[in-house]
mmCIF file of C-alpha atoms and ligand atoms in Angstrom:
data_model
loop_
_atom_site.group_PDB
_atom_site.id
_atom_site.type_symbol
_atom_site.label_atom_id
_atom_site.label_comp_id
_atom_site.label_asym_id
_atom_site.label_seq_id
_atom_site.Cartn_x
_atom_site.Cartn_y
_atom_site.Cartn_z
ATOM 1 C CA MET A 1 -0.284 -7.876 19.704
ATOM 2 C CA ILE A 2 1.174 -4.966 21.645
ATOM 3 C CA THR A 3 3.154 -6.203 24.655
ATOM 4 C CA ASN A 4 4.121 -4.179 27.738
ATOM 5 C CA ALA A 5 7.694 -4.126 26.477
ATOM 6 C CA ALA A 6 6.464 -2.581 23.229
ATOM 7 C CA ILE A 7 4.468 0.075 25.106
ATOM 8 C CA LYS A 8 7.610 0.933 27.076
ATOM 9 C CA ALA A 9 9.575 1.258 23.852
ATOM 10 C CA PHE A 10 6.855 3.456 22.309
ATOM 11 C CA SER A 11 7.427 6.147 24.955
ATOM 12 C CA GLN A 12 10.866 6.824 23.395
ATOM 13 C CA ILE A 13 9.609 7.162 19.813
ATOM 14 C CA GLU A 14 8.272 10.261 18.134
ATOM 15 C CA THR A 15 4.601 9.837 17.257
ATOM 16 C CA PRO A 16 2.677 9.156 15.088
ATOM 17 C CA PHE A 17 4.289 6.024 13.690
ATOM 18 C CA TYR A 18 3.356 2.646 12.275
ATOM 19 C CA TYR A 19 4.203 -0.387 14.357
ATOM 20 C CA TYR A 20 4.318 -3.881 12.866
ATOM 21 C CA ASP A 21 4.060 -7.053 14.927
ATOM 22 C CA MET A 22 6.386 -9.182 12.826
ATOM 23 C CA ASP A 23 5.516 -12.413 14.659
ATOM 24 C CA LEU A 24 1.855 -11.951 13.794
ATOM 25 C CA LEU A 25 2.765 -11.118 10.205
ATOM 26 C CA ARG A 26 4.842 -14.280 9.903
ATOM 27 C CA SER A 27 2.246 -16.513 11.520
ATOM 28 C CA THR A 28 -0.457 -15.055 9.251
ATOM 29 C CA LEU A 29 1.649 -15.673 6.152
ATOM 30 C CA HIS A 30 2.381 -19.216 7.280
ATOM 31 C CA GLU A 31 -1.256 -19.960 8.059
ATOM 32 C CA CYS A 32 -2.274 -18.728 4.600
ATOM 33 C CA ALA A 33 0.490 -20.775 2.961
ATOM 34 C CA LYS A 34 -0.528 -23.859 4.929
ATOM 35 C CA GLN A 35 -4.232 -23.601 4.099
ATOM 36 C CA ALA A 36 -3.599 -22.796 0.425
ATOM 37 C CA GLY A 37 -1.053 -25.613 0.266
ATOM 38 C CA ARG A 38 -3.742 -28.166 1.167
ATOM 39 C CA TYR A 39 -5.256 -27.635 -2.277
ATOM 40 C CA GLY A 40 -2.177 -26.634 -4.268
ATOM 41 C CA TYR A 41 -3.432 -23.045 -4.589
ATOM 42 C CA LYS A 42 -0.939 -20.343 -5.516
ATOM 43 C CA ILE A 43 -0.841 -17.019 -3.654
ATOM 44 C CA HIS A 44 0.088 -13.618 -5.084
ATOM 45 C CA TYR A 45 0.151 -10.985 -2.351
ATOM 46 C CA ALA A 46 -1.622 -7.767 -3.452
ATOM 47 C CA ILE A 47 1.283 -5.436 -2.764
ATOM 48 C CA LYS A 48 -0.992 -2.399 -2.968
ATOM 49 C CA ALA A 49 -2.152 -3.252 0.571
ATOM 50 C CA ASN A 50 1.281 -2.517 2.029
ATOM 51 C CA ASP A 51 4.551 -2.139 0.149
ATOM 52 C CA ASP A 52 6.784 -1.609 3.179
ATOM 53 C CA PRO A 53 10.087 -3.333 2.285
ATOM 54 C CA ARG A 54 10.251 -5.431 5.469
ATOM 55 C CA ILE A 55 6.728 -6.702 4.904
ATOM 56 C CA VAL A 56 7.359 -7.454 1.248
ATOM 57 C CA GLU A 57 10.516 -9.337 2.246
ATOM 58 C CA GLU A 58 8.542 -11.585 4.628
ATOM 59 C CA VAL A 59 6.059 -12.262 1.833
ATOM 60 C CA ARG A 60 8.884 -13.242 -0.489
ATOM 61 C CA LYS A 61 10.400 -15.529 2.129
ATOM 62 C CA VAL A 62 7.183 -17.502 2.477
ATOM 63 C CA GLY A 63 7.265 -18.146 -1.267
ATOM 64 C CA PHE A 64 4.270 -16.115 -2.458
ATOM 65 C CA GLY A 65 4.177 -14.220 -5.742
ATOM 66 C CA LEU A 66 2.881 -10.667 -6.113
ATOM 67 C CA ASP A 67 -0.179 -9.017 -7.584
ATOM 68 C CA CYS A 68 0.794 -5.606 -8.972
ATOM 69 C CA VAL A 69 -1.391 -2.809 -10.334
ATOM 70 C CA SER A 70 1.154 -0.363 -11.719
ATOM 71 C CA GLY A 71 4.543 -0.200 -13.379
ATOM 72 C CA GLY A 72 5.923 1.146 -10.120
ATOM 73 C CA GLU A 73 4.737 -1.937 -8.262
ATOM 74 C CA VAL A 74 6.118 -4.259 -10.959
ATOM 75 C CA LYS A 75 9.487 -2.483 -10.641
ATOM 76 C CA MET A 76 9.393 -2.785 -6.891
ATOM 77 C CA ALA A 77 8.546 -6.498 -7.138
ATOM 78 C CA LEU A 78 11.493 -7.143 -9.454
ATOM 79 C CA GLU A 79 13.874 -5.138 -7.262
ATOM 80 C CA ALA A 80 12.673 -7.032 -4.201
ATOM 81 C CA GLY A 81 13.778 -10.259 -5.864
ATOM 82 C CA PHE A 82 10.474 -11.844 -6.836
ATOM 83 C CA ALA A 83 10.697 -14.204 -9.799
ATOM 84 C CA PRO A 84 9.130 -12.471 -12.844
ATOM 85 C CA ALA A 85 7.025 -15.584 -13.436
ATOM 86 C CA ASP A 86 5.392 -15.064 -10.007
ATOM 87 C CA ILE A 87 4.250 -11.517 -10.812
ATOM 88 C CA VAL A 88 0.772 -10.785 -12.135
ATOM 89 C CA PHE A 89 -0.203 -7.332 -13.349
ATOM 90 C CA ALA A 90 -3.768 -5.978 -13.182
ATOM 91 C CA GLY A 91 -5.217 -2.477 -13.546
ATOM 92 C CA VAL A 92 -7.694 -0.797 -15.895
ATOM 93 C CA GLY A 93 -5.290 1.854 -17.170
ATOM 94 C CA LYS A 94 -1.950 0.235 -17.977
ATOM 95 C CA THR A 95 0.123 2.735 -19.969
ATOM 96 C CA ASN A 96 2.569 1.876 -22.760
ATOM 97 C CA TRP A 97 5.710 2.120 -20.606
ATOM 98 C CA GLU A 98 4.129 -0.089 -17.939
ATOM 99 C CA ILE A 99 3.188 -2.744 -20.493
ATOM 100 C CA LYS A 100 6.662 -2.553 -22.040
ATOM 101 C CA LEU A 101 8.381 -2.870 -18.662
ATOM 102 C CA ALA A 102 6.314 -5.932 -17.813
ATOM 103 C CA LEU A 103 6.961 -7.542 -21.212
ATOM 104 C CA GLU A 104 10.688 -6.838 -21.156
ATOM 105 C CA ASN A 105 10.888 -8.562 -17.805
ATOM 106 C CA SER A 106 8.686 -11.502 -18.844
ATOM 107 C CA ILE A 107 6.228 -11.260 -15.969
ATOM 108 C CA GLY A 108 3.947 -14.237 -15.359
ATOM 109 C CA CYS A 109 0.695 -12.721 -16.523
ATOM 110 C CA PHE A 110 -1.184 -9.570 -17.444
ATOM 111 C CA ASN A 111 -4.668 -9.475 -16.021
ATOM 112 C CA VAL A 112 -6.308 -7.762 -18.961
ATOM 113 C CA GLU A 113 -9.254 -5.524 -18.175
ATOM 114 C CA SER A 114 -10.551 -4.448 -21.596
ATOM 115 C CA ILE A 115 -10.447 -5.271 -25.298
ATOM 116 C CA PRO A 116 -8.521 -2.073 -26.182
ATOM 117 C CA GLU A 117 -5.928 -3.074 -23.579
ATOM 118 C CA LEU A 118 -5.621 -6.539 -25.141
ATOM 119 C CA GLU A 119 -4.998 -4.949 -28.531
ATOM 120 C CA VAL A 120 -2.305 -2.622 -27.191
ATOM 121 C CA ILE A 121 -0.541 -5.451 -25.312
ATOM 122 C CA ASP A 122 -0.617 -7.507 -28.506
ATOM 123 C CA ALA A 123 0.888 -4.644 -30.529
ATOM 124 C CA ILE A 124 3.647 -3.863 -28.006
ATOM 125 C CA ALA A 125 4.496 -7.563 -27.605
ATOM 126 C CA GLY A 126 4.702 -7.797 -31.422
ATOM 127 C CA ASN A 127 7.120 -4.833 -31.533
ATOM 128 C CA LEU A 128 9.279 -6.451 -28.880
ATOM 129 C CA GLY A 129 9.167 -9.804 -30.648
ATOM 130 C CA THR A 130 7.725 -11.538 -27.599
ATOM 131 C CA THR A 131 4.515 -13.215 -26.512
ATOM 132 C CA ALA A 132 2.426 -11.743 -23.698
ATOM 133 C CA GLN A 133 0.941 -14.154 -21.187
ATOM 134 C CA VAL A 134 -2.550 -12.983 -20.297
ATOM 135 C CA CYS A 135 -5.521 -13.758 -18.137
ATOM 136 C CA ILE A 136 -8.767 -12.035 -18.979
ATOM 137 C CA ARG A 137 -10.288 -10.192 -16.056
ATOM 138 C CA VAL A 138 -13.930 -11.029 -16.166
ATOM 139 C CA ASN A 139 -16.512 -8.874 -14.485
ATOM 140 C CA PRO A 140 -18.600 -11.536 -12.721
ATOM 141 C CA ASP A 141 -21.436 -9.158 -11.755
ATOM 142 C CA ILE A 142 -21.539 -10.360 -8.139
ATOM 143 C CA ASP A 143 -22.544 -8.225 -5.175
ATOM 144 C CA ALA A 144 -19.882 -8.826 -2.537
ATOM 145 C CA HIS A 145 -22.020 -7.055 0.120
ATOM 146 C CA THR A 146 -19.225 -4.758 1.115
ATOM 147 C CA HIS A 147 -18.597 -1.010 0.974
ATOM 148 C CA ARG A 148 -19.681 0.732 -2.244
ATOM 149 C CA TYR A 149 -16.163 2.035 -2.861
ATOM 150 C CA ILE A 150 -14.494 -1.360 -2.510
ATOM 151 C CA THR A 151 -16.984 -3.453 -4.488
ATOM 152 C CA THR A 152 -15.408 -4.234 -7.820
ATOM 153 C CA GLY A 153 -17.295 -7.152 -9.356
ATOM 154 C CA LEU A 154 -20.535 -5.435 -10.350
ATOM 155 C CA GLU A 155 -21.535 -4.672 -13.932
ATOM 156 C CA GLU A 156 -21.550 -0.949 -13.061
ATOM 157 C CA ASN A 157 -17.897 -1.067 -11.877
ATOM 158 C CA LYS A 158 -15.072 -0.141 -14.227
ATOM 159 C CA PHE A 159 -13.174 -3.404 -13.763
ATOM 160 C CA GLY A 160 -12.936 -6.353 -16.112
ATOM 161 C CA ILE A 161 -14.768 -7.444 -19.265
ATOM 162 C CA SER A 162 -18.476 -8.238 -19.007
ATOM 163 C CA ALA A 163 -20.278 -11.338 -20.275
ATOM 164 C CA TRP A 164 -22.109 -9.412 -23.020
ATOM 165 C CA ALA A 165 -18.743 -8.575 -24.644
ATOM 166 C CA PHE A 166 -17.696 -12.234 -24.834
ATOM 167 C CA ASP A 167 -18.019 -12.716 -28.601
ATOM 168 C CA GLU A 168 -16.082 -9.532 -29.332
ATOM 169 C CA LEU A 169 -13.448 -10.671 -26.817
ATOM 170 C CA VAL A 170 -13.060 -14.073 -28.481
ATOM 171 C CA ALA A 171 -12.619 -12.380 -31.866
ATOM 172 C CA ALA A 172 -10.001 -10.029 -30.400
ATOM 173 C CA LEU A 173 -8.162 -12.952 -28.793
ATOM 174 C CA LYS A 174 -8.109 -14.863 -32.051
ATOM 175 C CA ALA A 175 -6.713 -11.805 -33.818
ATOM 176 C CA SER A 176 -4.003 -11.246 -31.189
ATOM 177 C CA LYS A 177 -1.060 -13.210 -32.485
ATOM 178 C CA ASN A 178 1.393 -12.073 -29.816
ATOM 179 C CA VAL A 179 -0.791 -13.001 -26.869
ATOM 180 C CA HIS A 180 -1.170 -16.339 -25.152
ATOM 181 C CA LEU A 181 -4.366 -16.774 -23.154
ATOM 182 C CA LYS A 182 -3.577 -18.565 -19.885
ATOM 183 C CA GLY A 183 -6.804 -18.088 -18.108
ATOM 184 C CA LEU A 184 -9.246 -16.004 -16.170
ATOM 185 C CA HIS A 185 -8.997 -13.422 -13.484
ATOM 186 C CA LEU A 186 -11.866 -12.422 -11.215
ATOM 187 C CA HIS A 187 -11.956 -10.154 -8.177
ATOM 188 C CA ILE A 188 -15.289 -9.402 -6.573
ATOM 189 C CA GLY A 189 -14.370 -6.824 -3.961
ATOM 190 C CA SER A 190 -12.628 -6.297 -0.669
ATOM 191 C CA GLN A 191 -13.299 -6.803 3.062
ATOM 192 C CA ILE A 192 -15.704 -9.677 2.360
ATOM 193 C CA THR A 193 -16.662 -11.388 5.604
ATOM 194 C CA ILE A 194 -19.187 -13.972 4.419
ATOM 195 C CA MET A 195 -18.324 -16.899 2.180
ATOM 196 C CA ASP A 196 -21.400 -16.946 -0.119
ATOM 197 C CA PRO A 197 -19.993 -14.403 -2.605
ATOM 198 C CA PHE A 198 -16.868 -16.556 -3.000
ATOM 199 C CA ALA A 199 -18.996 -19.650 -3.691
ATOM 200 C CA LEU A 200 -20.891 -17.665 -6.319
ATOM 201 C CA GLU A 201 -17.588 -16.468 -7.789
ATOM 202 C CA CYS A 202 -16.582 -20.137 -8.321
ATOM 203 C CA LYS A 203 -19.847 -20.869 -10.121
ATOM 204 C CA ARG A 204 -19.328 -17.865 -12.393
ATOM 205 C CA ALA A 205 -15.734 -18.930 -13.076
ATOM 206 C CA LEU A 206 -16.843 -22.424 -14.095
ATOM 207 C CA GLY A 207 -19.435 -21.003 -16.476
ATOM 208 C CA ILE A 208 -16.880 -18.749 -18.126
ATOM 209 C CA VAL A 209 -14.290 -21.545 -18.433
ATOM 210 C CA ALA A 210 -16.936 -23.602 -20.266
ATOM 211 C CA ARG A 211 -17.659 -20.714 -22.648
ATOM 212 C CA PHE A 212 -13.951 -20.321 -23.410
ATOM 213 C CA ARG A 213 -13.618 -24.044 -24.037
ATOM 214 C CA GLU A 214 -16.522 -23.908 -26.503
ATOM 215 C CA ALA A 215 -14.725 -21.036 -28.230
ATOM 216 C CA GLY A 216 -11.588 -23.167 -28.552
ATOM 217 C CA PHE A 217 -9.490 -21.884 -25.645
ATOM 218 C CA GLU A 218 -8.087 -24.131 -22.901
ATOM 219 C CA ILE A 219 -7.960 -22.405 -19.536
ATOM 220 C CA THR A 220 -4.970 -23.403 -17.418
ATOM 221 C CA ASP A 221 -5.029 -20.650 -14.796
ATOM 222 C CA LEU A 222 -7.912 -19.446 -12.670
ATOM 223 C CA ASN A 223 -7.170 -16.409 -10.555
ATOM 224 C CA LEU A 224 -9.950 -15.650 -8.078
ATOM 225 C CA GLY A 225 -8.472 -12.372 -6.797
ATOM 226 C CA GLY A 226 -8.433 -11.263 -3.184
ATOM 227 C CA GLY A 227 -11.063 -9.829 -0.924
ATOM 228 C CA LEU A 228 -11.008 -11.903 2.244
ATOM 229 C CA GLY A 229 -12.016 -9.620 5.131
ATOM 230 C CA VAL A 230 -10.636 -9.187 8.636
ATOM 231 C CA ASP A 231 -12.185 -8.294 12.002
ATOM 232 C CA TYR A 232 -11.874 -4.532 12.521
ATOM 233 C CA GLU A 233 -14.141 -4.568 15.579
ATOM 234 C CA GLU A 234 -12.319 -7.113 17.712
ATOM 235 C CA PRO A 235 -8.846 -7.487 16.261
ATOM 236 C CA ALA A 236 -7.346 -8.916 19.449
ATOM 237 C CA ALA A 237 -9.923 -11.729 19.533
ATOM 238 C CA ASN A 238 -9.533 -12.483 15.799
ATOM 239 C CA PRO A 239 -6.005 -11.667 14.713
ATOM 240 C CA MET A 240 -6.112 -14.268 11.925
ATOM 241 C CA ALA A 241 -8.286 -14.031 8.810
ATOM 242 C CA PRO A 242 -10.354 -17.153 8.067
ATOM 243 C CA PHE A 243 -8.087 -18.623 5.376
ATOM 244 C CA GLU A 244 -9.347 -22.132 6.059
ATOM 245 C CA ASP A 245 -12.953 -21.102 5.304
ATOM 246 C CA TRP A 246 -11.961 -19.159 2.214
ATOM 247 C CA PHE A 247 -9.931 -21.877 0.516
ATOM 248 C CA GLY A 248 -12.315 -24.560 1.806
ATOM 249 C CA THR A 249 -15.265 -22.724 0.203
ATOM 250 C CA VAL A 250 -13.430 -22.533 -3.095
ATOM 251 C CA ALA A 251 -12.319 -26.167 -2.912
ATOM 252 C CA ALA A 252 -15.932 -27.220 -2.348
ATOM 253 C CA ASN A 253 -17.243 -25.156 -5.254
ATOM 254 C CA LEU A 254 -14.533 -25.235 -7.878
ATOM 255 C CA PRO A 255 -13.457 -28.599 -9.213
ATOM 256 C CA VAL A 256 -9.977 -28.205 -10.663
ATOM 257 C CA ALA A 257 -9.220 -29.984 -13.915
ATOM 258 C CA GLU A 258 -5.936 -31.759 -14.596
ATOM 259 C CA GLY A 259 -3.225 -29.219 -15.393
ATOM 260 C CA GLN A 260 -5.145 -26.229 -14.002
ATOM 261 C CA THR A 261 -3.773 -23.923 -11.302
ATOM 262 C CA VAL A 262 -5.921 -21.812 -9.025
ATOM 263 C CA HIS A 263 -4.490 -18.483 -7.854
ATOM 264 C CA PHE A 264 -5.494 -15.958 -5.176
ATOM 265 C CA GLU A 265 -4.491 -12.355 -4.501
ATOM 266 C CA PRO A 266 -5.068 -11.575 -0.825
ATOM 267 C CA GLY A 267 -3.867 -8.199 0.392
ATOM 268 C CA ARG A 268 -5.695 -7.082 3.518
ATOM 269 C CA ALA A 269 -6.064 -10.559 5.031
ATOM 270 C CA LEU A 270 -2.271 -10.978 5.140
ATOM 271 C CA VAL A 271 -1.185 -7.652 6.581
ATOM 272 C CA ALA A 272 -4.062 -5.754 8.223
ATOM 273 C CA GLN A 273 -3.858 -7.118 11.747
ATOM 274 C CA CYS A 274 -0.090 -6.920 12.190
ATOM 275 C CA GLY A 275 -0.084 -3.132 11.776
ATOM 276 C CA TYR A 276 -0.940 -0.395 14.274
ATOM 277 C CA LEU A 277 -0.858 3.344 14.016
ATOM 278 C CA ILE A 278 0.613 4.605 17.295
ATOM 279 C CA SER A 279 -0.237 8.097 18.400
ATOM 280 C CA ARG A 280 0.033 10.475 21.373
ATOM 281 C CA VAL A 281 -2.756 12.514 22.889
ATOM 282 C CA VAL A 282 -2.083 16.167 22.139
ATOM 283 C CA PHE A 283 -5.000 17.582 24.124
ATOM 284 C CA VAL A 284 -8.147 16.483 25.893
ATOM 285 C CA LYS A 285 -10.738 19.152 25.155
ATOM 286 C CA LYS A 286 -14.140 19.664 26.774
ATOM 287 C CA GLY A 287 -17.056 20.343 24.445
ATOM 288 C CA LYS A 288 -20.512 21.335 25.730
ATOM 289 C CA ASP A 289 -21.814 17.755 25.846
ATOM 290 C CA ARG A 290 -18.781 15.738 24.855
ATOM 291 C CA LYS A 291 -15.109 15.352 25.491
ATOM 292 C CA PHE A 292 -12.632 15.238 22.638
ATOM 293 C CA VAL A 293 -9.384 13.337 22.635
ATOM 294 C CA ILE A 294 -7.179 14.986 20.024
ATOM 295 C CA LEU A 295 -4.499 12.634 18.704
ATOM 296 C CA ASP A 296 -1.387 13.528 16.766
ATOM 297 C CA ALA A 297 -2.304 10.907 14.111
ATOM 298 C CA GLY A 298 -4.661 12.071 11.415
ATOM 299 C CA MET A 299 -6.350 11.139 8.177
ATOM 300 C CA ASN A 300 -3.125 11.865 6.306
ATOM 301 C CA ASP A 301 -1.557 8.903 8.143
ATOM 302 C CA LEU A 302 -4.529 6.544 7.779
ATOM 303 C CA ILE A 303 -7.265 7.702 5.426
ATOM 304 C CA ARG A 304 -9.709 4.788 5.715
ATOM 305 C CA PRO A 305 -12.087 6.404 8.268
ATOM 306 C CA ALA A 306 -12.276 9.664 6.315
ATOM 307 C CA LEU A 307 -12.516 7.999 2.906
ATOM 308 C CA TYR A 308 -14.808 5.037 3.576
ATOM 309 C CA GLY A 309 -16.324 5.821 6.979
ATOM 310 C CA ALA A 310 -14.311 2.807 8.182
ATOM 311 C CA ARG A 311 -13.896 2.261 11.906
ATOM 312 C CA HIS A 312 -10.715 0.924 13.478
ATOM 313 C CA HIS A 313 -10.442 -0.285 17.051
ATOM 314 C CA VAL A 314 -8.934 2.501 19.171
ATOM 315 C CA GLU A 315 -7.168 1.801 22.445
ATOM 316 C CA ASN A 316 -5.497 3.879 25.129
ATOM 317 C CA LEU A 317 -2.347 1.897 25.909
ATOM 318 C CA THR A 318 -1.161 3.849 28.915
ATOM 319 C CA SER A 319 -4.146 4.736 31.135
ATOM 320 C CA ARG A 320 -5.817 2.443 33.650
ATOM 321 C CA GLY A 321 -8.386 5.057 34.769
ATOM 322 C CA GLY A 322 -12.170 4.532 34.998
ATOM 323 C CA LYS A 323 -14.044 4.463 31.715
ATOM 324 C CA LEU A 324 -15.437 7.628 30.150
ATOM 325 C CA ARG A 325 -16.908 8.505 26.766
ATOM 326 C CA TYR A 326 -14.794 10.415 24.266
ATOM 327 C CA ASP A 327 -14.839 11.484 20.668
ATOM 328 C CA VAL A 328 -11.391 10.626 19.368
ATOM 329 C CA VAL A 329 -10.243 12.875 16.541
ATOM 330 C CA GLY A 330 -7.151 13.753 14.528
ATOM 331 C CA PRO A 331 -5.466 17.145 14.136
ATOM 332 C CA ILE A 332 -6.322 17.794 10.469
ATOM 333 C CA CYS A 333 -8.606 20.632 9.424
ATOM 334 C CA GLU A 334 -11.347 18.327 8.119
ATOM 335 C CA SER A 335 -14.365 17.137 10.099
ATOM 336 C CA SER A 336 -14.003 13.661 8.632
ATOM 337 C CA ASP A 337 -10.649 13.388 10.437
ATOM 338 C CA THR A 338 -12.302 11.384 13.217
ATOM 339 C CA TRP A 339 -11.274 8.040 14.709
ATOM 340 C CA GLY A 340 -14.504 7.360 16.575
ATOM 341 C CA GLU A 341 -17.395 9.022 18.368
ATOM 342 C CA GLY A 342 -18.567 8.313 21.917
ATOM 343 C CA LEU A 343 -15.883 5.670 22.505
ATOM 344 C CA LEU A 344 -15.712 4.198 26.010
ATOM 345 C CA LEU A 345 -12.066 4.591 27.054
ATOM 346 C CA PRO A 346 -10.094 4.807 30.296
ATOM 347 C CA ALA A 347 -9.817 8.379 31.642
ATOM 348 C CA THR A 348 -7.435 9.978 29.199
ATOM 349 C CA SER A 349 -4.909 12.757 29.548
ATOM 350 C CA ARG A 350 -2.313 14.590 27.498
ATOM 351 C CA ASP A 351 0.615 12.400 26.354
ATOM 352 C CA ASP A 352 -1.241 9.086 26.760
ATOM 353 C CA ILE A 353 -0.325 6.708 23.977
ATOM 354 C CA PHE A 354 -3.038 5.336 21.697
ATOM 355 C CA ALA A 355 -3.031 2.450 19.246
ATOM 356 C CA ILE A 356 -5.277 2.420 16.199
ATOM 357 C CA ALA A 357 -5.521 -1.245 15.282
ATOM 358 C CA THR A 358 -5.848 -3.201 12.022
ATOM 359 C CA ALA A 359 -3.825 -0.505 10.284
ATOM 360 C CA GLY A 360 -1.449 -2.781 8.365
ATOM 361 C CA ALA A 361 -3.492 -2.839 5.156
ATOM 362 C CA TYR A 362 -4.203 0.297 3.121
ATOM 363 C CA GLY A 363 -2.701 2.413 5.921
ATOM 364 C CA GLN A 364 0.891 3.518 5.507
ATOM 365 C CA VAL A 365 0.707 2.946 1.772
ATOM 366 C CA MET A 366 -2.198 5.381 1.367
ATOM 367 C CA SER A 367 -0.725 8.081 3.592
ATOM 368 C CA MET A 368 -0.085 11.585 2.305
ATOM 369 C CA ARG A 369 1.559 14.875 3.196
ATOM 370 C CA TYR A 370 -1.610 16.991 3.551
ATOM 371 C CA ASN A 371 -1.061 20.002 5.848
ATOM 372 C CA GLN A 372 2.718 19.610 5.339
ATOM 373 C CA ARG A 373 2.739 16.710 7.748
ATOM 374 C CA PRO A 374 5.648 14.294 7.396
ATOM 375 C CA PHE A 375 5.057 10.638 6.552
ATOM 376 C CA ALA A 376 4.785 8.502 9.679
ATOM 377 C CA LYS A 377 7.785 6.171 10.002
ATOM 378 C CA ALA A 378 7.546 2.410 10.426
ATOM 379 C CA TYR A 379 8.939 0.421 13.358
ATOM 380 C CA TYR A 380 9.043 -3.343 13.651
ATOM 381 C CA SER A 381 8.558 -5.480 16.757
ATOM 382 C CA ASP A 382 11.708 -7.520 16.169
ATOM 383 C CA GLU A 383 13.811 -4.352 15.987
ATOM 384 C CA ILE A 384 12.434 -2.209 18.778
ATOM 385 C CA LEU A 385 12.008 -5.064 21.262
ATOM 386 C CA LYS A 386 15.611 -6.164 20.792
ATOM 387 C CA LYS A 387 16.958 -2.905 22.165
HETATM 388 N N1 LIG B 1 -6.776 -8.147 -6.519
HETATM 389 C C1 LIG B 1 -7.310 -7.077 -7.133
HETATM 390 C C2 LIG B 1 -7.505 -7.083 -8.580
HETATM 391 C C3 LIG B 1 -7.686 -5.948 -6.356
HETATM 392 O O1 LIG B 1 -8.234 -4.910 -6.957
HETATM 393 C C4 LIG B 1 -7.484 -5.959 -4.959
HETATM 394 C C5 LIG B 1 -7.839 -4.813 -4.139
HETATM 395 C C6 LIG B 1 -6.896 -7.103 -4.378
HETATM 396 C C7 LIG B 1 -6.570 -8.179 -5.195
HETATM 397 C C8 LIG B 1 -6.642 -7.216 -2.923
HETATM 398 O O2 LIG B 1 -7.835 -7.141 -2.210
HETATM 399 P P1 LIG B 1 -7.870 -7.453 -0.637
HETATM 400 O O3 LIG B 1 -7.504 -8.908 -0.454
HETATM 401 O O4 LIG B 1 -6.893 -6.543 0.012
HETATM 402 O O5 LIG B 1 -9.263 -7.155 -0.243
HETATM 403 N N2 LIG B 1 -8.252 0.805 0.036
HETATM 404 C C9 LIG B 1 -9.408 -0.015 0.297
HETATM 405 C C10 LIG B 1 -9.317 -1.359 -0.379
HETATM 406 C C11 LIG B 1 -9.107 -1.267 -1.867
HETATM 407 C C12 LIG B 1 -8.949 -2.610 -2.503
HETATM 408 C C13 LIG B 1 -8.555 -2.489 -3.915
HETATM 409 N N3 LIG B 1 -8.335 -3.726 -4.597
HETATM 410 C C14 LIG B 1 -9.577 -0.167 1.800
HETATM 411 O O6 LIG B 1 -8.811 0.441 2.537
HETATM 412 O O7 LIG B 1 -10.485 -0.830 2.264
#
């Protein structure tokens, strides 16, 4: 939420910048912990969604582990004080140094995405005289009904090992003497707003656990990945992701055997709504049939609209004028640098302050320096409102 006091503080800060509502972040983390706690589920925050140190620190304080997808993220997790056992490491292209780093620090689990990867982890673990803990990432071939670029669980996607390779996988596992199979990892996609795909994911997981048992492997850990979606259209009305539905759906569809632990890797659902990209109006420009609001925040600060055609709620925080239609765009020399077309907004003028909502996930962390623009800084509600 952006309070009047925050808007007042914004007028003193150079734009564009990221603003984090730390109260909302904390209440979201606590709600997730509470709902997961009802079933004994373990949470590993997908740090790729936002690796801002203050955010990561709040995640650590609530007791979650981390889901990492690179050596850099594993390093960051260790430096931030996460217990190695609470770190899981996924990714289709883990390089030798990344595998070595993770093994030397005894992370909780590799989420292994291919048979060649399994073989390399086994060899490196052998050289280091250690045993690698692994989950096999299974491609469940489920359509998560989300954007093409963020669907990951389909046969045609590059992630995970498919059912047809099962026999070869079992042979490779049996030959891997320096690897201990803990369990399965699945992730079906991102920004999933209906629960059916998650129910289907549970059914797939059960089927695969049974196949592993037949092959002589006991599965102790079931990691169902992330993917829970948030409301980009009406963030103020729905600031909290539906954790209760998510875990409830899994609880209803996935009986847990004695000694098994179920894990999740939410990213977006934990951090999206607490973040805003705050921007100033540089110019209001008249086109022939439309009016453009040109903001000082662009696709280099938040790439989701340009990359996925995503739409974020855009608000003028400082005008109370009558409503007019505007195309709201960024300053970058790319036509895709657009925040929204024909948006109904209060009459807008130069220097008005805008908020682009739901920017906490895959925002700051995906920003870049295109056009020699500096990285937008981050400000936190508990710091700027104290002043
Ligand atoms: N686990 C794995 C293995 C993943 O690949 C991902 C996200 C997550 C967990 C966390 O997913 P979440 O709960 O955040 O949906 N940049 C895109 C999203 C890419 C997601 C990549 N993988 C976006 O801005 O929509």
